[in-house]
Coordinates of C-alpha atoms in Angstrom, one line a residue:
Chain A
M562 CA -10.2 111.7 94.5
T563 CA -7.3 112.6 92.2
G564 CA -7.3 111.5 88.6
S565 CA -4.2 109.3 89.1
A566 CA -5.9 107.6 92.1
I567 CA -9.0 106.9 89.9
A568 CA -6.7 105.5 87.1
M569 CA -5.0 103.1 89.6
F570 CA -8.5 102.1 90.9
I571 CA -9.5 101.2 87.3
F572 CA -6.2 99.4 86.7
G573 CA -6.6 97.3 89.9
C574 CA -10.2 96.4 89.2
A575 CA -9.4 95.5 85.6
V576 CA -6.6 93.1 86.6
F577 CA -8.1 91.6 89.8
Y578 CA -11.8 91.4 88.9
G579 CA -11.5 91.3 85.1
G580 CA -8.9 88.5 85.4
L581 CA -11.1 86.7 87.9
A582 CA -14.1 86.9 85.7
W583 CA -12.2 85.5 82.8
C584 CA -10.9 82.6 84.8
I585 CA -14.3 81.8 86.2
Y586 CA -15.7 81.9 82.6
I587 CA -13.1 79.3 81.5
A588 CA -13.9 77.2 84.6
I589 CA -17.6 77.2 83.9
K590 CA -17.2 76.6 80.2
K591 CA -15.0 73.6 80.8
G592 CA -16.6 72.4 84.0
R593 CA -13.3 71.1 85.3
N594 CA -13.0 72.6 88.8
G595 CA -13.9 71.1 92.2
F596 CA -13.2 68.3 94.6
K597 CA -13.7 64.7 93.9
E598 CA -16.9 63.1 95.1
Chain B
M1261 CA -13.1 77.3 97.4
A1262 CA -11.2 75.8 100.3
A1263 CA -7.9 77.0 98.8
I1264 CA -9.3 80.5 98.4
G1265 CA -10.5 80.4 102.1
S1266 CA -7.1 79.4 103.2
A1267 CA -5.3 82.1 101.2
V1268 CA -7.6 84.9 102.2
G1269 CA -7.0 85.6 105.8
L1270 CA -6.3 88.4 108.3
G1271 CA -3.3 89.5 106.4
N1272 CA -5.5 90.6 103.4
I1273 CA -7.3 93.0 105.7
W1274 CA -4.7 94.3 108.0
R1275 CA -1.5 94.0 105.9
F1276 CA -2.0 94.7 102.2
P1277 CA -3.7 98.1 102.5
Y1278 CA -0.8 99.5 104.6
V1279 CA 1.9 97.9 102.6
C1280 CA 0.3 99.3 99.4
Y1281 CA 0.1 102.8 100.9
Q1282 CA 3.7 102.7 102.3
N1283 CA 5.2 101.5 99.0
G1284 CA 4.0 103.9 96.4
G1285 CA 0.2 103.8 96.8
G1286 CA -1.5 102.8 93.6
A1287 CA 1.9 102.4 91.9
F1288 CA 2.5 99.5 94.2
L1289 CA 0.0 97.5 92.1
I1290 CA 2.7 97.3 89.4
P1291 CA 5.3 95.4 91.4
Y1292 CA 2.5 93.5 93.1
F1293 CA 1.2 92.2 89.8
V1294 CA 4.7 91.4 88.6
A1295 CA 5.3 89.4 91.8
L1296 CA 1.9 87.7 91.4
F1297 CA 2.6 86.5 87.9
T1298 CA 6.3 85.7 88.3
V1299 CA 6.4 84.0 91.7
G1300 CA 2.9 83.8 93.3
I1301 CA 0.9 82.0 90.6
P1302 CA 3.9 79.8 89.4
L1303 CA 4.5 78.6 93.0
L1304 CA 0.8 78.0 93.5
V1305 CA 0.7 76.0 90.3
L1306 CA 3.7 74.0 91.5
E1307 CA 2.0 73.2 94.9
F1308 CA -1.4 72.4 93.3
G1309 CA 0.4 70.2 90.7
I1310 CA 2.5 68.4 93.4
G1311 CA -0.6 67.7 95.5
Q1312 CA -2.7 66.5 92.6
W1313 CA 0.0 64.3 91.1
F1314 CA 1.1 62.6 94.3
G1315 CA -2.2 62.7 96.1
T1316 CA -0.4 63.2 99.4
A1317 CA 0.3 65.9 102.0
A1318 CA 3.6 67.9 101.9
P1319 CA 5.8 65.4 103.8
G1320 CA 4.6 62.5 101.6
S1321 CA 5.2 64.6 98.5
F1322 CA 8.8 65.3 99.4
R1323 CA 9.2 61.6 100.5
N1324 CA 8.0 60.5 97.0
V1325 CA 10.8 62.4 95.4
N1326 CA 13.4 61.0 97.8
K1327 CA 13.1 59.8 101.3
K1328 CA 15.9 62.0 102.5
W1329 CA 13.9 65.1 101.7
E1330 CA 10.9 64.3 103.8
W1331 CA 12.1 66.6 106.6
A1332 CA 11.5 69.6 104.3
G1333 CA 7.8 68.7 104.1
W1334 CA 7.6 68.3 107.8
W1335 CA 9.4 71.6 108.3
G1336 CA 6.7 73.4 106.3
V1337 CA 4.0 71.5 108.2
L1338 CA 5.5 72.3 111.6
S1339 CA 6.0 76.0 110.7
T1340 CA 2.4 76.1 109.7
F1341 CA 1.3 74.4 113.0
I1342 CA 3.3 77.1 114.9
I1343 CA 1.5 79.8 112.9
A1344 CA -1.9 78.1 113.7
I1345 CA -1.1 78.2 117.4
Y1346 CA -0.7 82.0 117.6
Y1347 CA -3.2 82.7 114.7
S1348 CA -5.9 81.0 116.8
V1349 CA -5.0 83.3 119.7
I1350 CA -5.5 86.4 117.5
M1351 CA -8.8 84.9 116.4
A1352 CA -9.7 84.5 120.1
W1353 CA -9.0 88.3 120.4
C1354 CA -11.4 88.9 117.5
L1355 CA -14.1 86.8 119.1
S1356 CA -13.8 88.7 122.4
Y1357 CA -13.8 92.0 120.5
L1358 CA -17.0 90.9 118.6
F1359 CA -18.7 90.8 122.0
H1360 CA -17.1 94.0 123.1
S1361 CA -18.3 95.8 120.0
A1362 CA -21.9 95.4 121.2
G1363 CA -21.2 98.1 123.9
L1364 CA -18.2 99.7 122.2
V1365 CA -16.4 99.1 125.5
W1366 CA -13.1 100.4 124.3
G1367 CA -14.6 103.9 124.5
N1368 CA -12.4 106.8 123.3
N1369 CA -9.1 105.2 124.2
A1370 CA -8.9 101.9 122.2
A1371 CA -5.2 101.7 122.7
A1372 CA -5.5 101.7 126.5
F1373 CA -8.4 99.2 126.4
F1374 CA -6.3 96.9 124.1
N1375 CA -3.4 96.8 126.6
R1376 CA -5.9 96.2 129.5
F1377 CA -7.6 93.5 127.5
L1378 CA -4.3 91.7 126.9
G1379 CA -3.0 92.4 130.4
K1380 CA 0.1 93.5 128.5
T1381 CA 3.3 93.4 130.4
S1382 CA 6.3 95.7 129.9
S1383 CA 8.6 93.0 128.5
P1384 CA 8.3 89.7 126.6
F1385 CA 10.2 88.1 129.5
I1386 CA 7.5 89.1 132.0
L1387 CA 4.7 86.7 131.0
G1388 CA 2.1 87.8 133.5
S1389 CA -1.0 85.8 134.1
I1390 CA -3.4 84.0 131.8
R1391 CA -6.3 86.1 130.6
P1392 CA -9.4 83.9 131.3
Q1393 CA -11.5 85.7 128.6
I1394 CA -8.9 85.0 125.9
L1395 CA -8.4 81.5 127.2
F1396 CA -12.1 80.6 126.9
A1397 CA -12.3 82.2 123.5
L1398 CA -9.3 80.2 122.4
L1399 CA -10.9 77.0 123.6
F1400 CA -14.0 77.9 121.5
I1401 CA -11.8 78.5 118.4
W1402 CA -10.0 75.2 118.7
T1403 CA -13.3 73.3 119.4
S1404 CA -14.7 74.9 116.2
I1405 CA -11.7 73.9 114.2
Y1406 CA -12.0 70.3 115.5
L1407 CA -15.7 70.1 114.7
I1408 CA -15.1 71.5 111.2
L1409 CA -12.2 69.1 110.4
Y1410 CA -12.8 65.8 112.1
K1411 CA -15.3 64.6 109.4
G1412 CA -13.0 65.3 106.6
I1413 CA -13.0 67.2 103.3
K1414 CA -16.7 67.2 102.8
S1415 CA -17.5 69.2 105.9
I1416 CA -14.7 71.6 104.9
G1417 CA -16.6 72.2 101.6
K1418 CA -19.8 73.0 103.5
V1419 CA -18.1 75.4 105.9
V1420 CA -16.1 77.3 103.2
A1421 CA -19.4 77.8 101.3
I1422 CA -20.3 80.2 104.1
T1423 CA -16.9 81.4 105.4
V1424 CA -15.6 82.5 102.0
P1425 CA -18.5 84.6 100.7
L1426 CA -19.9 85.9 104.0
P1427 CA -16.8 88.0 105.0
T1428 CA -16.4 89.3 101.5
I1429 CA -20.0 90.5 101.5
L1430 CA -19.5 92.1 104.9
L1431 CA -16.2 93.7 103.7
L1432 CA -18.1 95.1 100.7
I1433 CA -20.8 96.6 103.0
I1434 CA -18.2 98.1 105.3
A1435 CA -16.3 99.6 102.2
I1436 CA -19.5 101.0 100.8
R1437 CA -20.5 102.5 104.1
G1438 CA -16.9 103.7 104.5
I1439 CA -16.8 105.7 101.3
T1440 CA -20.1 107.4 102.0
L1441 CA -18.5 109.0 105.2
P1442 CA -17.1 112.5 105.1
G1443 CA -13.4 112.6 104.5
A1444 CA -13.4 109.0 103.1
L1445 CA -12.2 110.1 99.6
D1446 CA -9.1 111.7 101.2
G1447 CA -8.4 108.3 102.8
I1448 CA -8.8 106.5 99.4
D1449 CA -6.5 109.1 97.8
F1450 CA -3.8 108.2 100.4
Y1451 CA -4.3 104.5 99.5
L1452 CA -4.3 104.8 95.7
T1453 CA -2.5 108.0 94.6
P1454 CA 0.6 106.5 92.8
H1455 CA 4.1 107.6 93.6
F1456 CA 6.0 106.1 90.6
A1457 CA 9.3 107.3 91.8
K1458 CA 9.2 104.8 94.7
L1459 CA 9.3 102.0 92.2
A1460 CA 13.0 102.7 91.8
S1461 CA 13.5 101.4 95.3
P1462 CA 14.4 97.7 95.6
S1463 CA 12.6 97.6 99.0
V1464 CA 9.2 98.3 97.3
W1465 CA 9.7 95.3 95.0
L1466 CA 10.9 93.2 98.0
A1467 CA 7.7 94.2 99.9
A1468 CA 5.6 93.1 96.9
Y1469 CA 7.2 89.7 96.6
A1470 CA 7.0 89.2 100.4
Q1471 CA 3.3 90.2 100.4
I1472 CA 2.5 87.7 97.6
F1473 CA 4.5 84.9 99.2
F1474 CA 2.9 85.2 102.7
S1475 CA -0.6 86.1 101.6
L1476 CA -1.0 83.1 99.3
G1477 CA 0.0 80.7 102.1
L1478 CA 2.8 79.3 100.1
A1479 CA 5.3 76.7 101.5
Q1480 CA 2.9 75.9 104.3
G1481 CA 1.8 72.5 102.8
I1482 CA -1.8 73.7 102.8
M1483 CA -2.2 74.0 99.0
I1484 CA -0.5 70.6 98.6
V1485 CA -2.8 68.8 101.0
Y1486 CA -5.9 70.6 99.5
A1487 CA -4.8 69.8 95.9
S1488 CA -4.3 66.1 96.9
H1489 CA -8.2 66.0 97.1
L1490 CA -8.5 67.3 93.5
R1491 CA -9.8 64.9 90.9
K1492 CA -7.1 63.8 88.3
K1493 CA -8.9 65.7 85.6
D1494 CA -9.4 69.0 87.5
D1495 CA -7.8 72.1 86.1
V1496 CA -4.7 73.1 88.1
T1497 CA -3.5 76.3 86.4
N1498 CA -6.9 78.0 86.3
N1499 CA -7.5 77.0 90.0
A1500 CA -4.2 78.7 90.9
F1501 CA -5.2 81.9 88.9
I1502 CA -8.6 82.0 90.6
T1503 CA -7.1 81.5 94.1
A1504 CA -4.4 84.2 93.6
L1505 CA -6.8 86.7 92.0
V1506 CA -9.5 86.3 94.7
D1507 CA -6.7 86.7 97.4
G1508 CA -5.4 89.9 95.8
G1509 CA -8.9 91.2 94.9
T1510 CA -10.0 90.8 98.5
A1511 CA -7.0 92.6 99.8
F1512 CA -7.6 95.4 97.2
L1513 CA -11.2 95.7 98.4
A1514 CA -10.0 95.7 102.1
G1515 CA -8.0 98.8 101.2
F1516 CA -11.2 100.7 100.6
A1517 CA -12.8 99.5 103.8
V1518 CA -9.7 100.5 105.8
F1519 CA -8.6 103.7 104.2
S1520 CA -12.2 105.2 103.8
V1521 CA -12.7 104.7 107.5
L1522 CA -9.2 106.1 108.3
G1523 CA -10.1 109.1 106.1
Y1524 CA -13.2 109.6 108.2
L1525 CA -11.3 109.2 111.4
S1526 CA -8.8 111.9 110.2
Y1527 CA -11.7 114.2 109.3
S1528 CA -13.5 113.7 112.6
T1529 CA -10.5 114.0 114.9
G1530 CA -8.3 116.4 113.0
A1531 CA -5.3 113.9 113.1
S1532 CA -3.4 113.4 109.8
I1533 CA -3.9 110.1 108.0
Q1534 CA -0.2 109.5 108.1
S1535 CA -0.3 109.5 111.9
I1536 CA -3.2 107.1 112.2
A1537 CA -2.5 104.7 109.2
G1538 CA -1.1 101.4 110.4
S1539 CA -1.2 97.7 110.0
G1540 CA -1.5 94.5 111.9
M1541 CA -2.8 94.2 115.4
G1542 CA -2.7 98.0 115.8
L1543 CA -5.0 98.6 112.9
A1544 CA -7.5 95.8 113.8
F1545 CA -7.7 96.3 117.6
I1546 CA -6.9 100.0 118.1
T1547 CA -7.3 102.2 115.0
Y1548 CA -10.4 100.6 113.5
P1549 CA -12.3 100.3 116.9
T1550 CA -11.5 104.0 117.4
A1551 CA -13.0 104.9 114.0
I1552 CA -16.0 102.7 114.7
S1553 CA -16.6 104.6 118.0
N1554 CA -16.7 107.8 115.9
L1555 CA -19.3 106.5 113.4
P1556 CA -22.4 108.7 113.5
V1557 CA -25.0 105.8 113.3
A1558 CA -25.0 102.0 113.9
A1559 CA -21.5 102.0 115.3
S1560 CA -22.0 98.7 117.2
L1561 CA -23.4 97.0 114.1
F1562 CA -20.4 98.0 112.0
G1563 CA -18.1 97.0 114.9
A1564 CA -19.7 93.5 114.9
M1565 CA -19.6 93.3 111.1
F1566 CA -15.9 94.1 111.1
F1567 CA -15.0 91.5 113.7
I1568 CA -17.3 88.8 112.1
A1569 CA -15.5 89.5 108.9
L1570 CA -12.1 89.0 110.6
L1571 CA -13.3 85.9 112.3
T1572 CA -14.7 84.3 109.2
F1573 CA -11.7 85.3 107.1
G1574 CA -9.5 83.8 109.7
I1575 CA -11.2 80.6 110.5
D1576 CA -10.8 78.9 107.1
S1577 CA -7.1 79.9 107.1
A1578 CA -6.8 78.5 110.6
F1579 CA -8.3 75.1 109.8
S1580 CA -6.4 74.8 106.6
M1581 CA -3.2 75.1 108.6
V1582 CA -4.4 72.3 110.9
E1583 CA -5.5 70.2 107.9
S1584 CA -1.9 70.5 106.6
V1585 CA -0.6 68.9 109.8
T1586 CA -3.3 66.2 110.2
G1587 CA -2.8 65.2 106.6
G1588 CA 0.9 64.5 107.2
I1589 CA 0.2 62.6 110.4
E1590 CA -2.6 60.5 108.9
E1591 CA -0.5 59.5 106.0
K1592 CA 2.7 58.6 107.9
W1593 CA 1.2 56.8 110.9
G1594 CA -2.1 55.7 109.5
M1595 CA -4.0 57.5 112.2
S1596 CA -7.7 58.1 111.7
K1597 CA -8.8 61.5 110.7
E1598 CA -10.8 62.0 113.9
K1599 CA -7.9 61.0 116.2
A1600 CA -5.3 63.0 114.3
T1601 CA -7.5 66.1 114.3
F1602 CA -8.2 65.7 118.1
L1603 CA -4.5 65.3 118.9
V1604 CA -3.5 68.3 116.8
C1605 CA -6.3 70.5 118.1
L1606 CA -5.5 69.5 121.7
I1607 CA -1.8 70.2 121.3
G1608 CA -2.6 73.5 119.5
F1609 CA -4.8 74.7 122.3
L1610 CA -2.4 73.8 125.0
A1611 CA 0.6 75.3 123.2
G1612 CA -1.5 78.5 122.6
V1613 CA -2.1 79.0 126.4
P1614 CA 1.2 80.9 127.0
F1615 CA 0.1 83.3 124.2
T1616 CA -3.0 84.2 126.2
M1617 CA -0.8 85.6 129.0
G1618 CA 0.1 89.2 129.5
G1619 CA 3.4 88.9 127.6
G1620 CA 1.9 86.7 124.9
S1621 CA 1.4 89.4 122.3
Y1622 CA 5.2 90.0 122.2
W1623 CA 5.8 86.3 121.5
I1624 CA 3.1 86.3 118.8
D1625 CA 5.0 89.1 117.1
I1626 CA 8.4 87.5 117.5
T1627 CA 7.3 84.0 116.4
D1628 CA 5.4 85.4 113.4
H1629 CA 8.4 87.4 112.2
F1630 CA 10.9 84.5 112.5
I1631 CA 8.7 81.7 111.2
S1632 CA 7.5 83.7 108.2
N1633 CA 10.7 85.4 107.2
F1634 CA 13.1 82.5 107.8
G1635 CA 11.2 79.2 108.3
L1636 CA 8.7 79.5 105.5
V1637 CA 11.1 81.2 103.1
F1638 CA 13.5 78.3 103.5
V1639 CA 10.8 75.7 103.0
G1640 CA 9.8 77.6 99.8
L1641 CA 13.4 77.4 98.7
M1642 CA 13.5 73.7 99.4
E1643 CA 10.3 73.2 97.3
C1644 CA 12.0 74.9 94.4
I1645 CA 15.1 72.9 94.8
V1646 CA 13.5 69.5 95.4
F1647 CA 10.6 69.7 92.9
G1648 CA 12.2 72.1 90.4
H1649 CA 15.7 70.7 90.2
I1650 CA 15.9 67.3 91.7
M1651 CA 12.5 65.9 90.5
G1652 CA 12.4 68.2 87.5
A1653 CA 9.9 71.0 87.0
E1654 CA 9.3 69.7 83.5
H1655 CA 7.5 66.6 84.8
I1656 CA 5.1 68.8 86.8
R1657 CA 4.6 71.1 83.9
E1658 CA 3.7 68.2 81.6
H1659 CA 1.2 66.9 84.1
V1660 CA -0.3 70.3 84.7
N1661 CA -0.6 71.1 81.0
E1662 CA -2.4 67.8 80.5
V1663 CA -5.2 68.8 82.8
S1664 CA -5.3 72.5 82.4
D1665 CA -6.7 74.9 79.8
I1666 CA -4.1 77.6 80.4
K1667 CA -0.9 76.0 79.1
L1668 CA 2.4 76.7 80.7
G1669 CA 5.5 77.3 78.6
K1670 CA 9.1 76.5 79.4
W1671 CA 9.3 79.9 81.1
W1672 CA 7.4 78.4 84.1
E1673 CA 10.3 76.0 84.7
Y1674 CA 12.8 78.9 84.7
L1675 CA 10.6 80.8 87.2
I1676 CA 10.5 77.8 89.5
K1677 CA 14.1 76.8 89.2
F1678 CA 15.8 80.2 89.2
V1679 CA 13.6 83.3 89.7
A1680 CA 11.6 82.1 92.7
P1681 CA 14.6 80.7 94.6
A1682 CA 16.6 83.9 93.9
I1683 CA 13.8 86.1 95.3
L1684 CA 13.3 83.9 98.4
I1685 CA 17.0 84.0 99.2
F1686 CA 16.8 87.8 98.7
I1687 CA 13.9 88.0 101.1
A1688 CA 15.7 86.0 103.8
V1689 CA 19.0 87.9 103.4
A1690 CA 17.3 91.3 103.5
S1691 CA 15.3 90.3 106.6
F1692 CA 18.4 89.1 108.3
I1693 CA 20.4 92.2 107.5
E1694 CA 17.5 94.4 108.7
L1695 CA 17.3 92.3 111.9
L1696 CA 21.1 92.8 112.5
N1697 CA 21.0 96.6 111.8
K1698 CA 17.7 97.6 113.2
G1699 CA 16.5 94.8 115.5
Y1700 CA 12.8 94.2 115.5
E1701 CA 10.1 96.4 117.0
G1702 CA 12.6 97.5 119.7
L1703 CA 12.5 94.1 121.3
P1704 CA 15.5 92.9 123.4
S1705 CA 18.1 90.8 121.7
G1706 CA 17.3 87.9 124.0
A1707 CA 13.8 87.7 122.5
L1708 CA 15.2 87.8 119.0
I1709 CA 17.6 85.0 119.7
A1710 CA 14.6 83.0 121.1
G1711 CA 12.8 83.7 117.8
G1712 CA 15.7 82.1 115.9
V1713 CA 15.7 79.2 118.4
I1714 CA 12.0 78.6 117.6
V1715 CA 12.9 78.2 113.9
L1716 CA 15.8 76.0 114.7
I1717 CA 13.7 73.8 117.0
S1718 CA 11.1 73.4 114.2
L1719 CA 13.8 72.3 111.8
I1720 CA 15.2 69.7 114.3
A1721 CA 11.7 68.5 115.1
S1722 CA 11.1 68.0 111.4
I1723 CA 14.2 65.8 111.1
V1724 CA 13.0 63.8 114.1
L1725 CA 9.6 63.3 112.6
M1726 CA 11.2 62.1 109.4
K1727 CA 13.3 59.5 111.4
V1728 CA 10.3 58.3 113.5
K1729 CA 9.2 55.1 111.8
A1730 CA 5.8 54.8 110.2

């Protein structure tokens, strides 16, 4: 793989999965997600 | 979870990787993220906010702003129902291919097998005969949708607990297997090597916005009806971020599953990746099966995994579309969940029968193009006008900020009122100009006029549904 492709791979992972991890962390911390009973 | 299941569908697997490769490779991620944060997530927040605030499906939400706008909600719901009709036929193909993958019956010529399987005719105006195998698979799909939905939101929760993680795990396994194949890294290079010069082209940015809009299932009334089941204290903005990031993250992962295998196919057959890379039905039912046939070991297993992934990614999108329709019917006419679901599933199955005929695949393509590029785009525009301008986006922002940890600034209102509508108009105009100049997939103009008529009929039917008394 070329260096630029690896760089875009890291960039994509950081935004998609890093962002997701951060959002899930907030959701778990506050416990305010889910459907009503 | 249900919203994630709805957003992540077949398009994430067969559309995003190709759109990414075609529009600058890794550089496409830049317009993609800009589109995600300027239109995708803001519109998702709007739909979640509307659903949670009003606690009703799309038609009811528009009616709550003003009775005369109810048709716009029905238009979104009917467009979604039309999508559900042909989407379930594609799922019926996936189900049939799941069984075919056991013996890799497509052999070395998957394209010829696909045409034989469909009984494909030479023109959309030659319908041919019903394909019994597809018809029975379609009946199975609609029966499954009915069984999942008729008990209500609790059974949806149980189903998505399986249908959301399972295909993601399968996709991950396929991607890992893919990148261990010879030639796979060349395929990944094709997918991700950035071509920044392409970002100067407006068409790349248009492709990013269109991908976000269609992938997230916006303007279909789905997110509104799902959010109507949220508790009043549930976080809206964070849910929107999670839904959008899982949707994009799955599509990004799918790129590795697709392009690693394409790289291997190129390596094993000597064909260039450019010549075999594709999207949509061609990728799922021709290119990928060809690559599977070429796998050195456990080809049938990976074939089965691929089609199970497609089926499970698709099923929660399909039943979310039906839920959008039944939600509207239940609210307006007070019909029970069970009855409304049965009625919608029965009509959906019967309306899907013509798509199981030899000329059906042409009509799937035509209907998809017109409903997505014109029907849904106009409904999205109506959402921005009705909830952004007439009702006032500031009211929804205040409500959303009350329950959410991520606070929205005034900028969100500008995005809903001005940026999103401008982009949606741009998408519709660009699609129309392209249609006039280039036609669509070489199809006869009569078929394209019929596509326009389908959109028009859905609009008229929406107005009729608004007028029918509750």
